[in-house]
Tab-separated table of C-alpha atoms in Angstrom:
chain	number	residue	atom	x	y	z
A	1274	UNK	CA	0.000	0.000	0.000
A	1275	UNK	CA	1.502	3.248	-0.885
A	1276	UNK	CA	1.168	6.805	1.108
A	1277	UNK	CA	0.787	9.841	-0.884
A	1278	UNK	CA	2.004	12.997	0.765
A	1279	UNK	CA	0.429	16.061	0.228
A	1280	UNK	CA	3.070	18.743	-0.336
A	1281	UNK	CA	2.461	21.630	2.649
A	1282	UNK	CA	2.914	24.297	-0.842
A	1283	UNK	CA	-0.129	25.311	-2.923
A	1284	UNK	CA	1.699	26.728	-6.055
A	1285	UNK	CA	-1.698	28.473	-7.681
A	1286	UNK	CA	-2.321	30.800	-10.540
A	1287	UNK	CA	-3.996	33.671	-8.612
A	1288	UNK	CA	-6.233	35.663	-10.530
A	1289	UNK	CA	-7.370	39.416	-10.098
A	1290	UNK	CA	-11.077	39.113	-8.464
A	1291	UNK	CA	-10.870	43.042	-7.536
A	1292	UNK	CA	-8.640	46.256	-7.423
A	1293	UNK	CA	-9.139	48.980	-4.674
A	1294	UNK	CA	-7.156	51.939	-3.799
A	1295	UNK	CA	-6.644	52.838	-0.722
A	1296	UNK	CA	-4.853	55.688	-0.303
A	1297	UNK	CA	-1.694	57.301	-2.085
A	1298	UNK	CA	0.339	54.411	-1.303
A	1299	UNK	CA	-1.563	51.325	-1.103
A	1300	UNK	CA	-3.825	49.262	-3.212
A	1301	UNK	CA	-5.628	46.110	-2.219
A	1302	UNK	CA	-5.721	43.573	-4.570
A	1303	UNK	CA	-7.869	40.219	-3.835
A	1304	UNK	CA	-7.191	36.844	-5.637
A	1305	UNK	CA	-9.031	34.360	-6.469
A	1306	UNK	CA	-9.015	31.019	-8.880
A	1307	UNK	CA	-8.776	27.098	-9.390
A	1308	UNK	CA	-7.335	25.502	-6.233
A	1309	UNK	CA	-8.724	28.271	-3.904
A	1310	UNK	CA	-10.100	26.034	-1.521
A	1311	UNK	CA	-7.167	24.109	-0.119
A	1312	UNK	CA	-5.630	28.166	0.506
A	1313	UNK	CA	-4.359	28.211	4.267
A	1314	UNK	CA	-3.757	29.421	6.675
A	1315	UNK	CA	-6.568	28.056	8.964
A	1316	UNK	CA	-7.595	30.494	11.426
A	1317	UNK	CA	-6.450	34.140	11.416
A	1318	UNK	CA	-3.494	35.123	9.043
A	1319	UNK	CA	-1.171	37.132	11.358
A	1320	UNK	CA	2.010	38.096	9.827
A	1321	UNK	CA	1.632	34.638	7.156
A	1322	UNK	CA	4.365	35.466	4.328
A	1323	UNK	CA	3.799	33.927	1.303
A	1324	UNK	CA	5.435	34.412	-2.221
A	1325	UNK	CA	4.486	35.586	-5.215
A	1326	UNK	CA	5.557	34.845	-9.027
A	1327	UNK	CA	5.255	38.007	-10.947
A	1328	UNK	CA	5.204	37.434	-14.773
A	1329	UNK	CA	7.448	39.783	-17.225
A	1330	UNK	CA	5.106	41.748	-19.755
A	1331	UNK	CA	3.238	39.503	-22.090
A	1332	UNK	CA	4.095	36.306	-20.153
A	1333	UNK	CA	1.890	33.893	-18.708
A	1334	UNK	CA	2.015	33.359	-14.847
A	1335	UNK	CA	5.175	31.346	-13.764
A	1336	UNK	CA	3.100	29.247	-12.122
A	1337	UNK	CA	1.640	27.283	-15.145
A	1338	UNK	CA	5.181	25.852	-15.701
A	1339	UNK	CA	6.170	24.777	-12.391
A	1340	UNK	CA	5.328	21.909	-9.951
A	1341	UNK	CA	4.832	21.953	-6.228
A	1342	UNK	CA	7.606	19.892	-6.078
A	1343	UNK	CA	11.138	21.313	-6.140
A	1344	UNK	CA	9.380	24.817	-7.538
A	1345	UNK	CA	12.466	26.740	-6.772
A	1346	UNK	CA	15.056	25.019	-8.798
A	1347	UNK	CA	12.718	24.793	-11.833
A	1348	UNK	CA	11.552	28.495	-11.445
A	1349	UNK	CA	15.499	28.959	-11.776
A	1350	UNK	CA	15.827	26.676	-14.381
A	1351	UNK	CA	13.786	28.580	-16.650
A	1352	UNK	CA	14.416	30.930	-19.682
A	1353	UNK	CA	14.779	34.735	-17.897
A	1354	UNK	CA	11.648	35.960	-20.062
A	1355	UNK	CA	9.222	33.069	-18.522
A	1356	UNK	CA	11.038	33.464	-15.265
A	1357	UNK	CA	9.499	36.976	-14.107
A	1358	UNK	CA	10.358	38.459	-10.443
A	1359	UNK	CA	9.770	36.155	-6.957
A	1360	UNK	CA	8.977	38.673	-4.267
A	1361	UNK	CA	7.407	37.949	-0.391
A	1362	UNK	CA	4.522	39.409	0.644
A	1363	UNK	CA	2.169	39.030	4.044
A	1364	UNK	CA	-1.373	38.097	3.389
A	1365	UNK	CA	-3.429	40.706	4.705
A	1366	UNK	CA	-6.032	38.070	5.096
A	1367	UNK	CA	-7.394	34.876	3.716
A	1368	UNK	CA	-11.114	35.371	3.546
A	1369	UNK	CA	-14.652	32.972	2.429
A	1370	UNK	CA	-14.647	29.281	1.791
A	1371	UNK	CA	-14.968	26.868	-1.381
A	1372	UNK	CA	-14.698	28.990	-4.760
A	1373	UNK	CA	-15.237	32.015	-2.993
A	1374	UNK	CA	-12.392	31.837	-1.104
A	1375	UNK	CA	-10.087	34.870	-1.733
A	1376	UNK	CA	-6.486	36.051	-1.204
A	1377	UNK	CA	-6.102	39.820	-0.031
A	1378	UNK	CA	-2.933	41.461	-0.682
A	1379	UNK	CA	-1.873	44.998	0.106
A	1380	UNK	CA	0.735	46.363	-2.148
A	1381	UNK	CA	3.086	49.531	-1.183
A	1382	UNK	CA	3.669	51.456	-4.194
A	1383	UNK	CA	6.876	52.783	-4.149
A	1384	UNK	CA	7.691	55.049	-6.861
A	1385	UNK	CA	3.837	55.215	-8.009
A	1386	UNK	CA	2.493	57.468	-5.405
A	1387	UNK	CA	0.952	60.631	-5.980
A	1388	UNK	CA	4.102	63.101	-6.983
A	1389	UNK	CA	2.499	65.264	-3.798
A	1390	UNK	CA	2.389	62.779	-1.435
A	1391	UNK	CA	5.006	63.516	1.277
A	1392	UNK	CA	7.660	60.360	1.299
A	1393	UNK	CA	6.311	59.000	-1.948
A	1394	UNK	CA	9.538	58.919	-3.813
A	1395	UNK	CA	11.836	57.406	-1.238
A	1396	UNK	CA	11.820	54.104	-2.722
A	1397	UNK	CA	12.535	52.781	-6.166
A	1398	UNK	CA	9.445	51.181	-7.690
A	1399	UNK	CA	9.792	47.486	-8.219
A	1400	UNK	CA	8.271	44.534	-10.124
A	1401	UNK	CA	5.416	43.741	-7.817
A	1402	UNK	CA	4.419	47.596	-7.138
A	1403	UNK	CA	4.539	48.323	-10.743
A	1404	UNK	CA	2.695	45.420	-11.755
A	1405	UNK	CA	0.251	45.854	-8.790
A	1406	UNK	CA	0.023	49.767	-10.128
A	1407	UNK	CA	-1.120	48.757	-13.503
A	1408	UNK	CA	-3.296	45.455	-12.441
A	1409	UNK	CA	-7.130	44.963	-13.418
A	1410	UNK	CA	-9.354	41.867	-13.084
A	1411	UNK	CA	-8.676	38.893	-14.849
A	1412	UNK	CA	-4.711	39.474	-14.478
A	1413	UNK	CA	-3.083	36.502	-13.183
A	1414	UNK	CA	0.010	36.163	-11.194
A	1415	UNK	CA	2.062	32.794	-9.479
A	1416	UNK	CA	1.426	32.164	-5.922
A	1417	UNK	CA	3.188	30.064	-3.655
A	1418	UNK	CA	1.094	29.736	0.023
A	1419	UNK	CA	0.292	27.328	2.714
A	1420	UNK	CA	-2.036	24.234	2.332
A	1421	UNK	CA	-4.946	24.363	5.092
A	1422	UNK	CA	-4.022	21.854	7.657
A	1423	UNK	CA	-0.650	22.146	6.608
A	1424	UNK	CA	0.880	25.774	7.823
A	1425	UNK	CA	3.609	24.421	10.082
A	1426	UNK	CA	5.379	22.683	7.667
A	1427	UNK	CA	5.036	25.786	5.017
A	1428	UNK	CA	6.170	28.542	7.754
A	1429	UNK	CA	5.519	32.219	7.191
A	1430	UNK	CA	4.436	32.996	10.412
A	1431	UNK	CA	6.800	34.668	12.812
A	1432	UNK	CA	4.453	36.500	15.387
A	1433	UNK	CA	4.403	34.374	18.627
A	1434	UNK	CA	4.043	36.135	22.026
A	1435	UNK	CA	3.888	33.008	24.150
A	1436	UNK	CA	3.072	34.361	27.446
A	1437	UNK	CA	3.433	37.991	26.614
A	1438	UNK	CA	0.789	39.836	28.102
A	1439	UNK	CA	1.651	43.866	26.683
A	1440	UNK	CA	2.475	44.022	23.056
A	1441	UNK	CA	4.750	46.284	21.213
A	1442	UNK	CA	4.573	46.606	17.530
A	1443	UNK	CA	6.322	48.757	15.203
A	1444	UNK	CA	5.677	48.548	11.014
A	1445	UNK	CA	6.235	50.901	8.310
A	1446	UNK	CA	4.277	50.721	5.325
A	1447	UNK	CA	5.708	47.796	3.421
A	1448	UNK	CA	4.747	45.907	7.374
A	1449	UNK	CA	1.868	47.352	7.770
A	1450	UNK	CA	-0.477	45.047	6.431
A	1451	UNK	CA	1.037	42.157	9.074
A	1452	UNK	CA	0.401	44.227	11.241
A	1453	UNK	CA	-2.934	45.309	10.510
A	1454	UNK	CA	-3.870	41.386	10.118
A	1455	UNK	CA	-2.132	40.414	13.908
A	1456	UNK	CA	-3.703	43.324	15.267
A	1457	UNK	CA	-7.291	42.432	14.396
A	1458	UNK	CA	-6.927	38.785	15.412
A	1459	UNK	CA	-5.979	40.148	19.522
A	1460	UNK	CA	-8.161	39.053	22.140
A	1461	UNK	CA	-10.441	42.187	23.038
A	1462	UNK	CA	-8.508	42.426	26.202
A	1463	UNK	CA	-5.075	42.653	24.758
A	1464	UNK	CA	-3.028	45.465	25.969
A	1465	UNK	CA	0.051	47.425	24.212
A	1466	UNK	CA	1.348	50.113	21.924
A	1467	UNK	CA	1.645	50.127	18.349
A	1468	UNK	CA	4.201	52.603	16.787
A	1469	UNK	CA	2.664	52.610	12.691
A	1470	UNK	CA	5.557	54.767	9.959
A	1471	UNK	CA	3.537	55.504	6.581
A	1472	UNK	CA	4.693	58.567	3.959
A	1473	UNK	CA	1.846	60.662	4.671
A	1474	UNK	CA	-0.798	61.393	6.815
A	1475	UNK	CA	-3.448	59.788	3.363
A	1476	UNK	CA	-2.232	56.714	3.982
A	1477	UNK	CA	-3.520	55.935	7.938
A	1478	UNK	CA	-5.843	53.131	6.935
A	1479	UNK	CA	-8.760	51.904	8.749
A	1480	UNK	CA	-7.194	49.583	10.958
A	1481	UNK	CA	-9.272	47.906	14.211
A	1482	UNK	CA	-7.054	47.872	16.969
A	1483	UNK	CA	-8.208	46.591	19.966
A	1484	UNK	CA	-9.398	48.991	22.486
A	1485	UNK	CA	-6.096	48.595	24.841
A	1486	UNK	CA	-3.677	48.795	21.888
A	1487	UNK	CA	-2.830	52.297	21.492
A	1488	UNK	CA	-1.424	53.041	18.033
A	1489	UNK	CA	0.857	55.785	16.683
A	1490	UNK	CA	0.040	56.857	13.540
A	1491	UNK	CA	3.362	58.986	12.228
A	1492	UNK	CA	3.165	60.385	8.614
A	1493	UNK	CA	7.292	60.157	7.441
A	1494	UNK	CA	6.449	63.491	5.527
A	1495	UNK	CA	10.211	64.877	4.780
A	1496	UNK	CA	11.598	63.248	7.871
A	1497	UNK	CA	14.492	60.693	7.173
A	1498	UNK	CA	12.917	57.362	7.200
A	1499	UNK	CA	12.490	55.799	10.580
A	1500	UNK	CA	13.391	58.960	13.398
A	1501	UNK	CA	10.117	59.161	13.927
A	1502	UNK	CA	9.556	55.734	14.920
A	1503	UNK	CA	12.484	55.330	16.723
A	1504	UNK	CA	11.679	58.485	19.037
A	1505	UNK	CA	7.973	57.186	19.314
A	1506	UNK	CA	9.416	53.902	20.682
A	1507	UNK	CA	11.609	55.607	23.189
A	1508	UNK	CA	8.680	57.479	24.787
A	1509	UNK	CA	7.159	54.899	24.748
A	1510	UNK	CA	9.306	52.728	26.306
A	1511	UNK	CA	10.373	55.709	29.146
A	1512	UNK	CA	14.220	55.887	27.813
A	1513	UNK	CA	16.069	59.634	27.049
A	1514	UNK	CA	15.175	61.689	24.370
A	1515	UNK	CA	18.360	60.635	21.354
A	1516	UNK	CA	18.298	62.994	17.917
A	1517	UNK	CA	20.477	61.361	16.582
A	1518	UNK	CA	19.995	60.448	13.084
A	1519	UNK	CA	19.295	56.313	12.358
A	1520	UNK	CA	22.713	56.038	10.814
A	1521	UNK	CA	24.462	56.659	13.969
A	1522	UNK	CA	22.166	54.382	16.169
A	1523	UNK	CA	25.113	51.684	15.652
A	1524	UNK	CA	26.779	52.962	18.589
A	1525	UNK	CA	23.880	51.720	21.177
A	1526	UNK	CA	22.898	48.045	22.266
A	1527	UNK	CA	25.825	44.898	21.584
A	1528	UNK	CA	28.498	44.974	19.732
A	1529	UNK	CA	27.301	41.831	17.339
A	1530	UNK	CA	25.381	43.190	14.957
A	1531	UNK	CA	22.701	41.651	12.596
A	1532	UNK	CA	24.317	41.690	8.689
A	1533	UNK	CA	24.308	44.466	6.904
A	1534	UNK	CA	21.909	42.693	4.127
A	1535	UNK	CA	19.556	40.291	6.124
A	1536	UNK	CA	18.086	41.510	9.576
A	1537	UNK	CA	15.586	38.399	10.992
A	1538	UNK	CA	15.347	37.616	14.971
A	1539	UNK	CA	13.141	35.588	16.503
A	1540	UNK	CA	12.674	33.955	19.630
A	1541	UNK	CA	13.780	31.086	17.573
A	1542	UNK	CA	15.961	32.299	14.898
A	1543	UNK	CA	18.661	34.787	14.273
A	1544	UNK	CA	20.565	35.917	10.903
A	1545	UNK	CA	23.338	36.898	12.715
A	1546	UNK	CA	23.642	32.904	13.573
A	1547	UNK	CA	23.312	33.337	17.454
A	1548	UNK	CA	21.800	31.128	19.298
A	1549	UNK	CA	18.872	33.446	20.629
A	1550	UNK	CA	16.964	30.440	22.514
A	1551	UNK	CA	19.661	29.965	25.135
A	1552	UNK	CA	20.108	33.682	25.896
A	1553	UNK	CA	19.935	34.601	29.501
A	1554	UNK	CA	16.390	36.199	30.103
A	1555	UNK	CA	17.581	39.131	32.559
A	1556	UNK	CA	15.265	41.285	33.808
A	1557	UNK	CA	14.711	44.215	30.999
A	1558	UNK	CA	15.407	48.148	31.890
A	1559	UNK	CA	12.250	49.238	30.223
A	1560	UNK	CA	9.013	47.200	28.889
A	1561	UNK	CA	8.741	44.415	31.705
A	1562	UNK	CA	9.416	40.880	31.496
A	1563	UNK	CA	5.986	40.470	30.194
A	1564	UNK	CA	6.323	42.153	26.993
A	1565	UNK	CA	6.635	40.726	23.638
A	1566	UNK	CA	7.921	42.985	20.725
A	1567	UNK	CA	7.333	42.693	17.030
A	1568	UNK	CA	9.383	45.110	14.676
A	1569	UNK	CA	9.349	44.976	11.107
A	1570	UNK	CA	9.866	47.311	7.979
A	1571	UNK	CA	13.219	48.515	6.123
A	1572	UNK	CA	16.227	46.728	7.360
A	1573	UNK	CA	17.977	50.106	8.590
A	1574	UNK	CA	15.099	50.965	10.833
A	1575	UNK	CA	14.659	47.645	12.105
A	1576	UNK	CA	18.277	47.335	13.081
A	1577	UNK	CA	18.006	50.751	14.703
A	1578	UNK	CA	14.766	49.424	16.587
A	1579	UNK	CA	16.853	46.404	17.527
A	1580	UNK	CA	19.555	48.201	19.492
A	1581	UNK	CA	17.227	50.438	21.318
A	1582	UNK	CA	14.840	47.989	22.254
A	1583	UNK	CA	17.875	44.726	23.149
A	1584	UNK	CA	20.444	47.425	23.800
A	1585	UNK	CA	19.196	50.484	25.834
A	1586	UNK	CA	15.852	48.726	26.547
A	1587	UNK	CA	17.746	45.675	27.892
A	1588	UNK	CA	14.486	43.598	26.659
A	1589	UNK	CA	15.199	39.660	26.874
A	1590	UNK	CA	16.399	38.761	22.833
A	1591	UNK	CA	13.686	35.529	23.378
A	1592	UNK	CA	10.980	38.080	23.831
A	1593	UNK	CA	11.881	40.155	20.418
A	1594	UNK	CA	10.955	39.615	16.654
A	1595	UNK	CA	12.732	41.998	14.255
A	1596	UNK	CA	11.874	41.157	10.794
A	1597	UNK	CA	13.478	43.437	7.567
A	1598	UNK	CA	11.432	43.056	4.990
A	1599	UNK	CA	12.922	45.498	2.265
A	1600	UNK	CA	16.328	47.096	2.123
A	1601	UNK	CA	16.651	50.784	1.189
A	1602	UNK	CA	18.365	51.520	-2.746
A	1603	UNK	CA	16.900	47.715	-4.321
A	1604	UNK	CA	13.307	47.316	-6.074
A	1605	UNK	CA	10.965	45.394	-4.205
């Protein structure tokens, strides 16, 4: 008798059910199509990463050539102009059930925001703003996501506060939408602080925080990216007033830094290859034992966030997600 194993990936062509603009920045694009139904995650979406197969110009969707099965090394394998762009994105949720069931994606547009809006032109625009820019219904685009049932073994999720009992979040735009998604899962009684960067003031979405989560909206403006949140995040946290700029920040917290090109920490992971799990839980400075901290956004901010929070903060690394999602000067 022979076993078949169901492969944890759902490699889909998602197609374009509906286009809405949200603000200057931000469109919200839901996806729908064949194979819907298995779509995890099951139960709420959090900060679920999944990946996306963006075709070149007057290509078909990656995903009609590829296979569940060793996807990655066949995507690689294939001529450049059927290869497209692979970028990650966080589902801002997963919603309905049989061939209803729908995909929603919020895409930052860097470099296609209104030529008024404050912190518009920042960052280059990339393959999946652009295409997201120009996308209507019917367009299709590769998807790689979790089978329901099956979301351990795919990953994507990273926000975990165990026995944390006050939150504190920090996102810019491109981490917004994880954000948005954990925030709306919380218990009603949930209690914490969220600290959210965006270019301008057009771009606060409606987001349902809990009634004990207090957010900061900041609009960037002309400000260099990330000051703002950084000084939001001190107050919050009850530490000295520090102007100085995020590029000098590397003088605060350890002396091991995260690399220069990939900033991820978890409670269970580190880029810089420490072993975070076995690190001494002293008592913090600032925040209390019982606080769990999830930072995400542009890896120079994040890094910034990490010293203050690890460093000055003395918050417990186990008790800390820092997640860069995008890196200042490439496309996304």
């Amino acid at each position: 008798m022979t076993t078949t194993t169901v492969s944890p990936v759902l490699l889909l062509t998602a197609v374009v059910r509906r286009v809405e603009r949200l603000s200057p920045s931000f469109v919200r694009i839901r996806f729908g199509g064949n194979g819907f139904e298995h779509l995890g995650p099951e139960g709420p979406t959090l900060d679920q990463r999944v990946k996306l197969l963006i075709p070149s110009p007057g290509r078909p969707a990656p995903s009609v050539l590829l296979d569940p099965d060793g996807w990655y090394a066949a995507w690689l394998a294939l001529p450049e102009a059927d290869r497209g762009h692979l970028r990650t994105y966080t589902a801002r949720a997963v919603e309905g059930e049989g061939d209803e069931r729908q995909l929603v994606v919020d895409f930052v547009l860097h470099g296609h925001g209104t030529p008024a809006t404050p912190g518009a032109s920042d960052a280059a625009a990339g393959p999946a703003g652009t295409w997201a820019a120009a996308a209507t219904v019917g367009d299709e685009i590769g998807l790689l996501a979790p089978r329901r049932g099956h979301e351990r073994a795919f990953g994507g999720i990273e926000f975990e506060p165990g026995t944390g009992r006050r939150l504190l979040l920090a996102a810019d735009e491109t981490a917004l939408p994880a954000l948005a998604s954990i925030v709306e899962s919380l218990p009603a009684g949930t209690r914490g602080v969220a600290v959210v960067e965006v270019p301008g003031a057009a771009d606060f979405l409606d987001v349902r925080f809990p009634a004990g989560i207090r957010c900061h909206w900041i609009a960037r403006g002309s400000h260099p990216r990330g000051e703002q949140t950084l000084a939001a995040l001190r107050e919050c946290l009850g530490l000295d007033a520090d102007a100085r700029p995020v590029a000098d920040r590397g003088l605060l917290g350890p002396s091991a830094d995260l690399d220069d090109d990939e900033v991820w920490e978890t409670p269970a992971y580190s880029s810089s290859g420490d072993d975070v799990t076995s690190t001494a839980r002293a008592r913090p400075r600032s925040g209390g034992v019982d606080t769990y901290a999830w930072v995400a956004g542009d890896s120079d901010t994040v890094k910034a966030c990490r010293r203050l929070l690890v460093g000055e903060g003395g918050m417990p690394r186990p008790q800390v997600a820092f997640m860069g999602y995008w890196k200042q000067g490439r496309a996304g």
